[in-house]
Coordinates of C-alpha atoms (C1' of nucleotides) in Angstrom, one line a residue:
Chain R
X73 CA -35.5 31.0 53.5
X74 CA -33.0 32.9 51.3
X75 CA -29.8 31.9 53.4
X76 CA -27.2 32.5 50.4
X77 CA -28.4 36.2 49.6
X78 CA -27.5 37.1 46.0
X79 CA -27.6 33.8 44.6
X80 CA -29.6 33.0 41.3
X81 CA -32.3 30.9 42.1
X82 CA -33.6 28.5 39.4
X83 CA -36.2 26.0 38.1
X84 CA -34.6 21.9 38.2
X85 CA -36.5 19.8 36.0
X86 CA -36.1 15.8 35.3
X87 CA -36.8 14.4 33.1
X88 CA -37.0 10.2 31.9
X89 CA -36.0 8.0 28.7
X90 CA -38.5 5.1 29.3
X91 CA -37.2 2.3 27.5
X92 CA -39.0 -1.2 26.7
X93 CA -39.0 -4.1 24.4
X94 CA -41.9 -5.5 22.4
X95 CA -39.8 -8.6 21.7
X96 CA -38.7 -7.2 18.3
X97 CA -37.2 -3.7 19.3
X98 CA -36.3 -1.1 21.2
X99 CA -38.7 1.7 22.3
X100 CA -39.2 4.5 23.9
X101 CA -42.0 6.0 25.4
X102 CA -43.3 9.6 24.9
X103 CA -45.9 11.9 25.6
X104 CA -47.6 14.7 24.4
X105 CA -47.1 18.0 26.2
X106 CA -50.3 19.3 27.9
X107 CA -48.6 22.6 28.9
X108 CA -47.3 25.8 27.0
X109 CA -44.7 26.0 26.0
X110 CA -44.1 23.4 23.1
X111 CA -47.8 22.5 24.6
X112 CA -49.1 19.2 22.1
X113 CA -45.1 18.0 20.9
X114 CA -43.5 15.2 21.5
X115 CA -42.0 15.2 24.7
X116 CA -40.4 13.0 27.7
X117 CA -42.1 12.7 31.0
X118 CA -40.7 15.3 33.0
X119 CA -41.8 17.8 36.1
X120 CA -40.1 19.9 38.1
X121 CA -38.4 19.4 40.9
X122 CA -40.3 20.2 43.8
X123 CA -39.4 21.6 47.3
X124 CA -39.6 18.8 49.8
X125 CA -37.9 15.9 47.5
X126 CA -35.1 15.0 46.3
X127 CA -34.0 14.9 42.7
X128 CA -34.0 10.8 42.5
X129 CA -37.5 11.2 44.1
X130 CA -38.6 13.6 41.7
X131 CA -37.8 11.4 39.0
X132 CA -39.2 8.1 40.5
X133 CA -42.5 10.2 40.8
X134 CA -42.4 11.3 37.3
X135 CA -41.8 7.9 36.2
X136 CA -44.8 6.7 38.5
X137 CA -47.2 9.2 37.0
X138 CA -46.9 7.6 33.7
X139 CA -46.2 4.3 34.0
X140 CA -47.7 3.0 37.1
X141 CA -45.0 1.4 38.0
X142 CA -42.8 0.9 41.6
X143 CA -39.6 -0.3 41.6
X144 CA -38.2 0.2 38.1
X145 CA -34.9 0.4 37.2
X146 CA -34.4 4.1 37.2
X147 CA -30.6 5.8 36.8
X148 CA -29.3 8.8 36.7
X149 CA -28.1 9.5 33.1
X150 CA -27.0 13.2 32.9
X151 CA -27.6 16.8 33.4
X152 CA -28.2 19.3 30.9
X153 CA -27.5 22.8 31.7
X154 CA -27.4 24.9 28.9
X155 CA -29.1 28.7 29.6
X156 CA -31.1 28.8 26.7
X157 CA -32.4 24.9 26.7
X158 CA -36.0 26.1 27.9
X159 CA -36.9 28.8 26.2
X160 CA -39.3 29.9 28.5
X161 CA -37.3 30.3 31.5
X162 CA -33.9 28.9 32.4
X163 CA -34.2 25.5 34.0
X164 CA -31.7 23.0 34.5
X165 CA -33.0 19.2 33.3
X166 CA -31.4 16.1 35.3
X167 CA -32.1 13.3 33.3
X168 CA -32.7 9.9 33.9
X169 CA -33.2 6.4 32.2
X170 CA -36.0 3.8 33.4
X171 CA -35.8 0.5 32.1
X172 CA -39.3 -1.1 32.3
X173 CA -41.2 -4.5 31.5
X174 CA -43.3 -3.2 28.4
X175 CA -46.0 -6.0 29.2
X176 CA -46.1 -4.4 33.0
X177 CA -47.1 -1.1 31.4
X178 CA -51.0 -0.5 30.5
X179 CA -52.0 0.8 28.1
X180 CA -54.9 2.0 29.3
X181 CA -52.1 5.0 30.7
X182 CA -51.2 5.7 27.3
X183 CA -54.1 7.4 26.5
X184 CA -54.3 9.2 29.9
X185 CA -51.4 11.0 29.1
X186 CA -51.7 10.7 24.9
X187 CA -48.4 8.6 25.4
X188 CA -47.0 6.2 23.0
X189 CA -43.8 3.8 22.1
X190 CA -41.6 4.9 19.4
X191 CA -38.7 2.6 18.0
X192 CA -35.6 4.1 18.5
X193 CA -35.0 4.9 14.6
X194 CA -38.5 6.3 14.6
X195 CA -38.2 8.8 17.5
X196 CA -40.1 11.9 16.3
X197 CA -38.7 15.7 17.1
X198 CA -38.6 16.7 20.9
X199 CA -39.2 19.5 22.4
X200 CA -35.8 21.3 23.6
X201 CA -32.8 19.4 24.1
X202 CA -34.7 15.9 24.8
X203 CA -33.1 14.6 21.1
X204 CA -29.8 15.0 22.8
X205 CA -31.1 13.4 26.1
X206 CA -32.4 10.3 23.7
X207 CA -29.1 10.2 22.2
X208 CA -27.8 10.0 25.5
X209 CA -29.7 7.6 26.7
X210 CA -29.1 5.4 23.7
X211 CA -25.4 5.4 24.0
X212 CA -25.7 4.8 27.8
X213 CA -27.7 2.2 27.4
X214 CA -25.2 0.4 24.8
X215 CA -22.2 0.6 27.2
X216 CA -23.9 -0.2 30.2
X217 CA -25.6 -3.5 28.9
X218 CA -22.2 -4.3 26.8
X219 CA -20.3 -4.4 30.6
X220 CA -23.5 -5.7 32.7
X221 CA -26.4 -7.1 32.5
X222 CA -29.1 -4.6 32.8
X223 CA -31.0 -5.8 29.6
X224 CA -32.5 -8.4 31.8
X225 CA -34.9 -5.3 33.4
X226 CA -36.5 -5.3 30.2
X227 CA -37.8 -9.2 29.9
X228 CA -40.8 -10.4 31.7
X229 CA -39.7 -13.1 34.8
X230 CA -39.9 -15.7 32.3
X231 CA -38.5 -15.4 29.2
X232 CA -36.5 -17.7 26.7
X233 CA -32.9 -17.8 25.6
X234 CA -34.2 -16.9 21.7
X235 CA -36.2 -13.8 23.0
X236 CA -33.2 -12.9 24.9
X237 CA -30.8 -13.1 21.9
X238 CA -33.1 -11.1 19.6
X239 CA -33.1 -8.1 22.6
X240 CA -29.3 -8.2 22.4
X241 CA -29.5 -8.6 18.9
X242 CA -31.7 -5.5 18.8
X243 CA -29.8 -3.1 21.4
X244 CA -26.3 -4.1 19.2
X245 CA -27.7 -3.8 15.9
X246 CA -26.0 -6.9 15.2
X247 CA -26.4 -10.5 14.7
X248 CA -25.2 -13.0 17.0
X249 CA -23.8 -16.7 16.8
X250 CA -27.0 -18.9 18.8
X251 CA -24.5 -21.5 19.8
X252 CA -21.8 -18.9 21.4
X253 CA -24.7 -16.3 22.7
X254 CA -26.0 -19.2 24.7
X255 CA -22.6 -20.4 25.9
X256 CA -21.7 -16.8 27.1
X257 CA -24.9 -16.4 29.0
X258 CA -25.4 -19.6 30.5
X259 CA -21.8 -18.9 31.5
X260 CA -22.1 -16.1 33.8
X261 CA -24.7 -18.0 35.9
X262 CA -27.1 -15.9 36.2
X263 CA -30.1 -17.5 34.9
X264 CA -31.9 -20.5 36.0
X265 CA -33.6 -22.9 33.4
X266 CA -38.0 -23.9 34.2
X267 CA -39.2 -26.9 33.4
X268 CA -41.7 -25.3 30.4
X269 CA -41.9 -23.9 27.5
X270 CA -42.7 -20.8 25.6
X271 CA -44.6 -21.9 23.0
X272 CA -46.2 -19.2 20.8
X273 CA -42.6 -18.4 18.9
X274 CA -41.9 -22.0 17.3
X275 CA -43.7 -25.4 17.5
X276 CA -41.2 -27.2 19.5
X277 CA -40.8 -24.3 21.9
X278 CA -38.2 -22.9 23.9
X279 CA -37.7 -22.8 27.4
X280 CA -37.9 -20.4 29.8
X281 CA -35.3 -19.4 32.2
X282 CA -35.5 -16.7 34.9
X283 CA -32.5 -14.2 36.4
X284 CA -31.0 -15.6 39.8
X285 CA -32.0 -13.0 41.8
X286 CA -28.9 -13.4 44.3
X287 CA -25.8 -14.0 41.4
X288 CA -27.6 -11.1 39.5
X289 CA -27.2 -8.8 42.3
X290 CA -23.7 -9.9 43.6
X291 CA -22.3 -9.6 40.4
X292 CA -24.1 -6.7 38.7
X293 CA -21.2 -4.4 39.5
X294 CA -18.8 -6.9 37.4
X295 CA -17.9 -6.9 34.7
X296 CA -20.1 -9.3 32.5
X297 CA -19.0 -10.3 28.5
X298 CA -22.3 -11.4 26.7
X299 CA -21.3 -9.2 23.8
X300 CA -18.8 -11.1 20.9
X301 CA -15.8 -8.4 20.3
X302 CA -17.2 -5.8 22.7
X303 CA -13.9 -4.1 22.0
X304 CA -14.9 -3.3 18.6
X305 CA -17.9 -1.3 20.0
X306 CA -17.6 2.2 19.1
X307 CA -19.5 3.6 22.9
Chain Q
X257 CA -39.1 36.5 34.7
X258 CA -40.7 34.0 36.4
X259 CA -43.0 31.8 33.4
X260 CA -43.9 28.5 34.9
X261 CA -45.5 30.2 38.0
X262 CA -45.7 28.1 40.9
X263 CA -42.5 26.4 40.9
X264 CA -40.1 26.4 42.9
X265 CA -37.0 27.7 42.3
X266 CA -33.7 26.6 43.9
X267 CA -29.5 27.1 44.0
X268 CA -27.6 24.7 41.4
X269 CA -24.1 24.2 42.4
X270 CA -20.7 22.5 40.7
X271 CA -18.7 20.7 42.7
X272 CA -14.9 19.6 41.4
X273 CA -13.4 16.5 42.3
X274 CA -9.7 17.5 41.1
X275 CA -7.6 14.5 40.8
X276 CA -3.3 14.7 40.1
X277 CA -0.6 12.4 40.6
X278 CA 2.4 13.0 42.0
X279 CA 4.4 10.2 41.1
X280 CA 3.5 7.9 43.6
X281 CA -0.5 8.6 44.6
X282 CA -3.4 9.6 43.5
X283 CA -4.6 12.7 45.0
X284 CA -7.1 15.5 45.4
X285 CA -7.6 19.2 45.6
X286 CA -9.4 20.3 48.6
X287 CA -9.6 23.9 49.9
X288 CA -10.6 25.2 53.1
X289 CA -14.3 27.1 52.4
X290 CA -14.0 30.8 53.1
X291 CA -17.9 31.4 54.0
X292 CA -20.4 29.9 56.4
X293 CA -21.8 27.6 57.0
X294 CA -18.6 25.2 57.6
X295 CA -16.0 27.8 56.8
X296 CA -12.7 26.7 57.8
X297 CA -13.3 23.1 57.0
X298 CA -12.0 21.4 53.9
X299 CA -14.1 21.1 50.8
X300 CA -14.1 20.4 47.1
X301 CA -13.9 23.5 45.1
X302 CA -17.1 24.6 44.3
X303 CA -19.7 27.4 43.5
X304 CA -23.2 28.6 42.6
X305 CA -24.6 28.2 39.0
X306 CA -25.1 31.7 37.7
X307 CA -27.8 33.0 35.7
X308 CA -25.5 33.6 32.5
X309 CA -23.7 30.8 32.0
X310 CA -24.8 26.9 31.4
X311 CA -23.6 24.2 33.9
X312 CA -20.3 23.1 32.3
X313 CA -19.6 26.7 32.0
X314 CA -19.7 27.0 36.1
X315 CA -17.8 23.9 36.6
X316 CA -15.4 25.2 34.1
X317 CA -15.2 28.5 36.0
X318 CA -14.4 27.0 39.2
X319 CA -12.0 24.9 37.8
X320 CA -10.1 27.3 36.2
X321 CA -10.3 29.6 39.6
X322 CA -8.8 27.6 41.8
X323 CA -5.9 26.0 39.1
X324 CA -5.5 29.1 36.3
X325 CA -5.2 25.7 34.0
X326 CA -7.4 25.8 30.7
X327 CA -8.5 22.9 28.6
X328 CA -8.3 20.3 31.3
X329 CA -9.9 17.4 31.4
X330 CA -13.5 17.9 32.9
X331 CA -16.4 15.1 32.9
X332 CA -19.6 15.8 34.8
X333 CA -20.3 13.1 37.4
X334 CA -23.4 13.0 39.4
X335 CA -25.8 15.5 40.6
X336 CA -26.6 14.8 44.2
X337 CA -30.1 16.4 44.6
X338 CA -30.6 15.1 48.6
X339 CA -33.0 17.7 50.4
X340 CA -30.6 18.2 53.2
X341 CA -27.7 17.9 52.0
X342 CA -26.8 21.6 52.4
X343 CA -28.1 22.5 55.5
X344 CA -28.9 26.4 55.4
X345 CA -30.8 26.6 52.2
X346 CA -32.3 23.8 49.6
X347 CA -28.9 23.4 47.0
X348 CA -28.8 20.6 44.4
X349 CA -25.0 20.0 43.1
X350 CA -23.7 18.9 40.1
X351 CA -20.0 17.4 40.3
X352 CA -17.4 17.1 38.2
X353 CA -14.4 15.2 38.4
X354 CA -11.1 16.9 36.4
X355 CA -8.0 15.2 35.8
X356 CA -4.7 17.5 35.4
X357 CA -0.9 17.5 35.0
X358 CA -0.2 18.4 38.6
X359 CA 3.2 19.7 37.7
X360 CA 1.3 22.6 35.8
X361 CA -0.5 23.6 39.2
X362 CA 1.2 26.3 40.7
X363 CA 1.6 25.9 44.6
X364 CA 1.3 29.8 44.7
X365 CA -2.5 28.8 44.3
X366 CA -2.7 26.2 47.3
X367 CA -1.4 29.6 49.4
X368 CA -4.1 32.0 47.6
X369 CA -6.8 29.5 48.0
X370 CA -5.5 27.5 51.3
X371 CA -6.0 24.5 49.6
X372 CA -3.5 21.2 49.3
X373 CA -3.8 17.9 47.8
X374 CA -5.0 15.0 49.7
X375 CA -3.9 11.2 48.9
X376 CA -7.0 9.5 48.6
X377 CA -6.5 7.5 51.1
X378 CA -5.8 10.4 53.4
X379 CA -9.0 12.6 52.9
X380 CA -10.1 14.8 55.7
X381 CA -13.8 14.5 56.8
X382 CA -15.5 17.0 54.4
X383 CA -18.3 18.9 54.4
X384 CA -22.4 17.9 53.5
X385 CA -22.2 15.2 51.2
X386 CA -18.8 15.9 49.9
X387 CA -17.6 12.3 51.0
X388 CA -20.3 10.7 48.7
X389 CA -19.0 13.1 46.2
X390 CA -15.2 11.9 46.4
X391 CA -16.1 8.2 46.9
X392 CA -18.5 8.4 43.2
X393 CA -15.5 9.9 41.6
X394 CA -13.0 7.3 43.0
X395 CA -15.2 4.8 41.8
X396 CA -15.3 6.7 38.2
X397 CA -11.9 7.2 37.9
X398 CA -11.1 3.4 38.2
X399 CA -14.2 2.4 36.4
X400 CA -13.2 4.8 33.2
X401 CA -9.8 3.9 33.7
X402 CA -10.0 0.3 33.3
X403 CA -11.7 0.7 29.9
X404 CA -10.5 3.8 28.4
X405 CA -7.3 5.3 28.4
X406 CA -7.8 8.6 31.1
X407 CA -5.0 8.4 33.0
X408 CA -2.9 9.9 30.3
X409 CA -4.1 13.1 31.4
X410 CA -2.3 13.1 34.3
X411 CA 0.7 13.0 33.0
X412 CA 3.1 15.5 31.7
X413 CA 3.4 15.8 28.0
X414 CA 6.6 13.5 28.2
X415 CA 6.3 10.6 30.1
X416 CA 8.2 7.0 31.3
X417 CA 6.8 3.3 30.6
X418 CA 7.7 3.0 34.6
X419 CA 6.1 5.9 35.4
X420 CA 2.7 4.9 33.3
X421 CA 3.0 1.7 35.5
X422 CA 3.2 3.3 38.7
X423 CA 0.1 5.2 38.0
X424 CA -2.2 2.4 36.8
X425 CA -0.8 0.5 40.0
X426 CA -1.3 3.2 42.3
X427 CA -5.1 4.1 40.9
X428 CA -5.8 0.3 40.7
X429 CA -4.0 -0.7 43.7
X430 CA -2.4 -3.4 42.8
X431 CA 0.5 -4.4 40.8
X432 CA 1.5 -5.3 37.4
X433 CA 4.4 -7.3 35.3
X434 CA 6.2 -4.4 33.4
X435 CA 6.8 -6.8 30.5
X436 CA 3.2 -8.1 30.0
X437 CA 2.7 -4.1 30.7
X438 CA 4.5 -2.9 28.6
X439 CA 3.1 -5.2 25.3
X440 CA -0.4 -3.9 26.4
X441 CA 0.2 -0.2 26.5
X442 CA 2.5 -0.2 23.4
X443 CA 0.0 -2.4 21.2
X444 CA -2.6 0.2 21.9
X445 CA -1.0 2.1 19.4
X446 CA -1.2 5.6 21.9
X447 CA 2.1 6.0 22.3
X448 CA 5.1 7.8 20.1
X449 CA 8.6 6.7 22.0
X450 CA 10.9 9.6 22.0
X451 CA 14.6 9.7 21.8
X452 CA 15.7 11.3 25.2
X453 CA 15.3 9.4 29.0
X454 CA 14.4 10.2 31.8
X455 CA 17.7 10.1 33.8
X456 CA 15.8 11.5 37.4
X457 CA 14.8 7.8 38.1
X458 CA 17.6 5.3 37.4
X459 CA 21.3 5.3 35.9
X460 CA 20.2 3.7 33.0
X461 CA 17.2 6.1 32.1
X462 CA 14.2 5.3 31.0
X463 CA 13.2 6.3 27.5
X464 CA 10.0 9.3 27.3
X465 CA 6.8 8.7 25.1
X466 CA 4.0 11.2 24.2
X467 CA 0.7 10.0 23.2
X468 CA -0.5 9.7 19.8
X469 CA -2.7 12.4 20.2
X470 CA -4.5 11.4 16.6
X471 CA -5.1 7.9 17.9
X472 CA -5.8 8.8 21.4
X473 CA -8.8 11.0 20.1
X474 CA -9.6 8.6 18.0
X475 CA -9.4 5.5 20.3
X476 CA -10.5 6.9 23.0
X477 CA -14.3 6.3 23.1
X478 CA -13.2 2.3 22.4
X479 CA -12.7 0.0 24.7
X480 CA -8.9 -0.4 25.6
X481 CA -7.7 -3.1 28.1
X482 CA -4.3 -2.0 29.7
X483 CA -4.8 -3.7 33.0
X484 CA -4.9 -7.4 33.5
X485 CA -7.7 -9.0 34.5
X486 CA -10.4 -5.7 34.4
X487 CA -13.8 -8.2 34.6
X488 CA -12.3 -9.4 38.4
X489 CA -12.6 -5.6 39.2
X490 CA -15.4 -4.6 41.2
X491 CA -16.3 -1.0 39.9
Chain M
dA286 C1' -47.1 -40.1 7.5
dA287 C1' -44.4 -36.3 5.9
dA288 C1' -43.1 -31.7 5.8
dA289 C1' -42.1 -27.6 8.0
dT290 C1' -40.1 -24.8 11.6
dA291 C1' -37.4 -23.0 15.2
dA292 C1' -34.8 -24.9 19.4
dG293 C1' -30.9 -26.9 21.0
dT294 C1' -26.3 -28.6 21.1
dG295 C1' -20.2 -29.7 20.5
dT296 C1' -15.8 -29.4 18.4
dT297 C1' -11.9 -27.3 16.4
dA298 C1' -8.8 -23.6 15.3
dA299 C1' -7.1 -19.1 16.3
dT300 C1' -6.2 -15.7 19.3
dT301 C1' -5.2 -13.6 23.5
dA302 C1' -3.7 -13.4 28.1
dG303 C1' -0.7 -14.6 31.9
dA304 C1' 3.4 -16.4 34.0
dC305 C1' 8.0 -16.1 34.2
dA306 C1' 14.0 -14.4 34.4
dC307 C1' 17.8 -12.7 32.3
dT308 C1' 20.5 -8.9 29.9
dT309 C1' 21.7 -4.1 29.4
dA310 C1' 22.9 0.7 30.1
dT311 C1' 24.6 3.7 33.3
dT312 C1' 26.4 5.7 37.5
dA313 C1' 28.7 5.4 41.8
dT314 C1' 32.2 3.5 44.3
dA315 C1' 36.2 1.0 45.5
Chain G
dT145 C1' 39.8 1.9 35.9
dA146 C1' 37.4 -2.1 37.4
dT147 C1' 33.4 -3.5 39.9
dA148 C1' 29.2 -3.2 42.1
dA149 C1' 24.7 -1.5 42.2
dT150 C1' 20.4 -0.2 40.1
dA151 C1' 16.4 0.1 37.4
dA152 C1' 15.1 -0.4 32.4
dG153 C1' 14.2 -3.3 28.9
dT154 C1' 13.0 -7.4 26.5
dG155 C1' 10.9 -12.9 24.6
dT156 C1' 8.9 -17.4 25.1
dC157 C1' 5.9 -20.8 26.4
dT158 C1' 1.5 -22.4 28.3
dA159 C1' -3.2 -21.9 29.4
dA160 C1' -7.4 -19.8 28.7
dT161 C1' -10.6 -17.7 25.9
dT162 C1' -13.0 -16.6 21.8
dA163 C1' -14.8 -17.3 17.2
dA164 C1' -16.3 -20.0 13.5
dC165 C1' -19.0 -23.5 12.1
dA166 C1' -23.8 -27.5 10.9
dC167 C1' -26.5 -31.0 12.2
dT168 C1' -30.2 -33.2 15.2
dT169 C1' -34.5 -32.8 17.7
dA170 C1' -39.1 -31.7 19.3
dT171 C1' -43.4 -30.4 17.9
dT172 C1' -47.2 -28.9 14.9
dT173 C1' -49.4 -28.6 10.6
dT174 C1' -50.8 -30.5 6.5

DNA sequence: AAAATAAGTGTTAATTAGACACTTATTATA
DNA sequence: TATAATAAGTGTCTAATTAACACTTATTTT
């Protein structure tokens, strides 16, 4: 099956930043390595690439394992290629970030796979390169959600305009104007207000709204400003 | 060598998408591929991942094979991981997209390598997936170019206002009013205006700038809005 | 009935972006 | 040597957008 003769064969791994929101902050999920080397570390789900699928499969699979979950939003973030990343053997990682309702998740799986959440300022040391893959991921996910709205893949199908701001609030390490954030988001008409109320943060409640499914997809590829002075955003 | 028994193992390639501008369009570097399968038919520059050397290294090397040009501009862009996209033998590529001064590249190469540059809008069918390959980095190229200043690197050291314009109106297809233009690209603060003009174009000349390059390093991570009306793009 | 709490909402000022046309420097030509 | 031709270079006004700012309302608890 060797057609290139000569050619150095090696191992691909991927490997997945799992990121979800309690309603306070920003986490990301990890497990513990069950194999040598690095075996009992912090780690992020990985696996190898195998044979018969394709890289984007590999990672959906990986992402499945753990989480239980089908059509997440999973993207391709970057790949790391250094020779001496594994110390084991040379593999290449292809990394990729899944953005995932944390309330979907169970955490019944968490102790499956001796898994937990981490806030971002309290990610512990990784095995390998994965701290620069975090890093990564962080940054990514900070330009990506300061142009479009991809933050939404993190809320439930309900969810209210406060909860929202405090996730923005959260990924931007910032604080944001209620009047103006709800302006800007009401705006880009993408979200469609329900008739009730979420009424376990406040006694007067808030409502819910949910994404509109259609303007969410048509203009996902625009630009989008939810962000005040996005320009000032070092990304 | 093998550690993680079991695995499989499999060829890494690079792939370069190598942009220049000729003063009127955009265009690409394509070669015609020396060895089967498809030999004879245009291709990106590519190669195999060898053991010694990481990923960037390989796209590096590649690079610099085909263009003898050194500290280029070289971003990795997507690794396509499809299991048949090479049809003789399991390959997963990584591509890169480079952008270069295409007065530095010497035409002896093009004979050496039988390559020649392609408008974009005039790319021959390539081979496997390659197409994919050139359309992501289109899309990139315009994408990074809208919010960061890139293009700069395709440009000589010296450089006109007018010709600045015409290569944000032939990568954005489209066109712009030089004097709203030219506020935008000066306030940036990127550019140093020189004292000699550029005589090749008009009677009158027009005057030469060089970047800033301490503010273009600094800058160039922020968001920078040269082209009017960027959130109307669809990237 | 009153107090407490978070949700919800509008206006004004400042800034930025977009539309628009004439003058100038220089060379070529009559 | 005057004139015509050409592309470079520049400024203003209007419209749109963004940012700053504080009070009222719905509801529950005491």
């Amino acid at each position: 099956m060797q057609k290139y003769s000569k050619q150095t064969r090696l191992l691909l791994a991927v490997d997945c930043i799992i990121f979800g929101f309690d309603g306070e902050t920003l986490k990301i999920l990890l497990i513990k390595r069950d194999f040598e080397p690095e075996k009992g570390n912090w780690s992020l789900m990985g696996g190898f690439v195998q044979a018969n699928e394709s890289v984007d499969q590999a990672a959906n699979r990986v992402l499945t394992q753990l989480t239980n979950l089908q059509g997440v939003y999973l993207e391709q973030l970057y790949t790391f290629g250094n020779t001496k990343r594994d110390p084991l053997e040379r593999t290449v990682s292809v990394s990729y970030f899944a953005l995932i309702d944390i309330n979907k998740y169970e955490a019944q799986l968490s102790k499956d796979y001796h898994a937990d959440w981490f806030p971002l300022k309290k990610v512990p040391k990784l095995i390998f390169d994965q701290q620069d893959m975090v890093e990564a991921a962080k940054k990514r996910i900070r330009y990506k959600a300061a142009l479009h709205p991809i933050l939404f893949e993190l809320l439930p199908e309900k969810f209210t305009l406060p909860q929202l701001q405090v996730l923005y609030e959260s990924v931007f390490n910032t604080s944001i104007d209620k009047r103006n954030f709800s302006k800007r988001v009401l705006a880009t008409g993408l979200l469609i207000k329900l008739d009730d109320k979420d009424k376990t943060g406040s006694k007067r409640g808030a409502f819910y709204y949910q994404l509109n499914k259609q303007n969410y997809y048509t203009k996902f590829q625009s630009f989008i400003n939810i962000l005040p002075n996005p320009d000032t955003l070092q990304v």
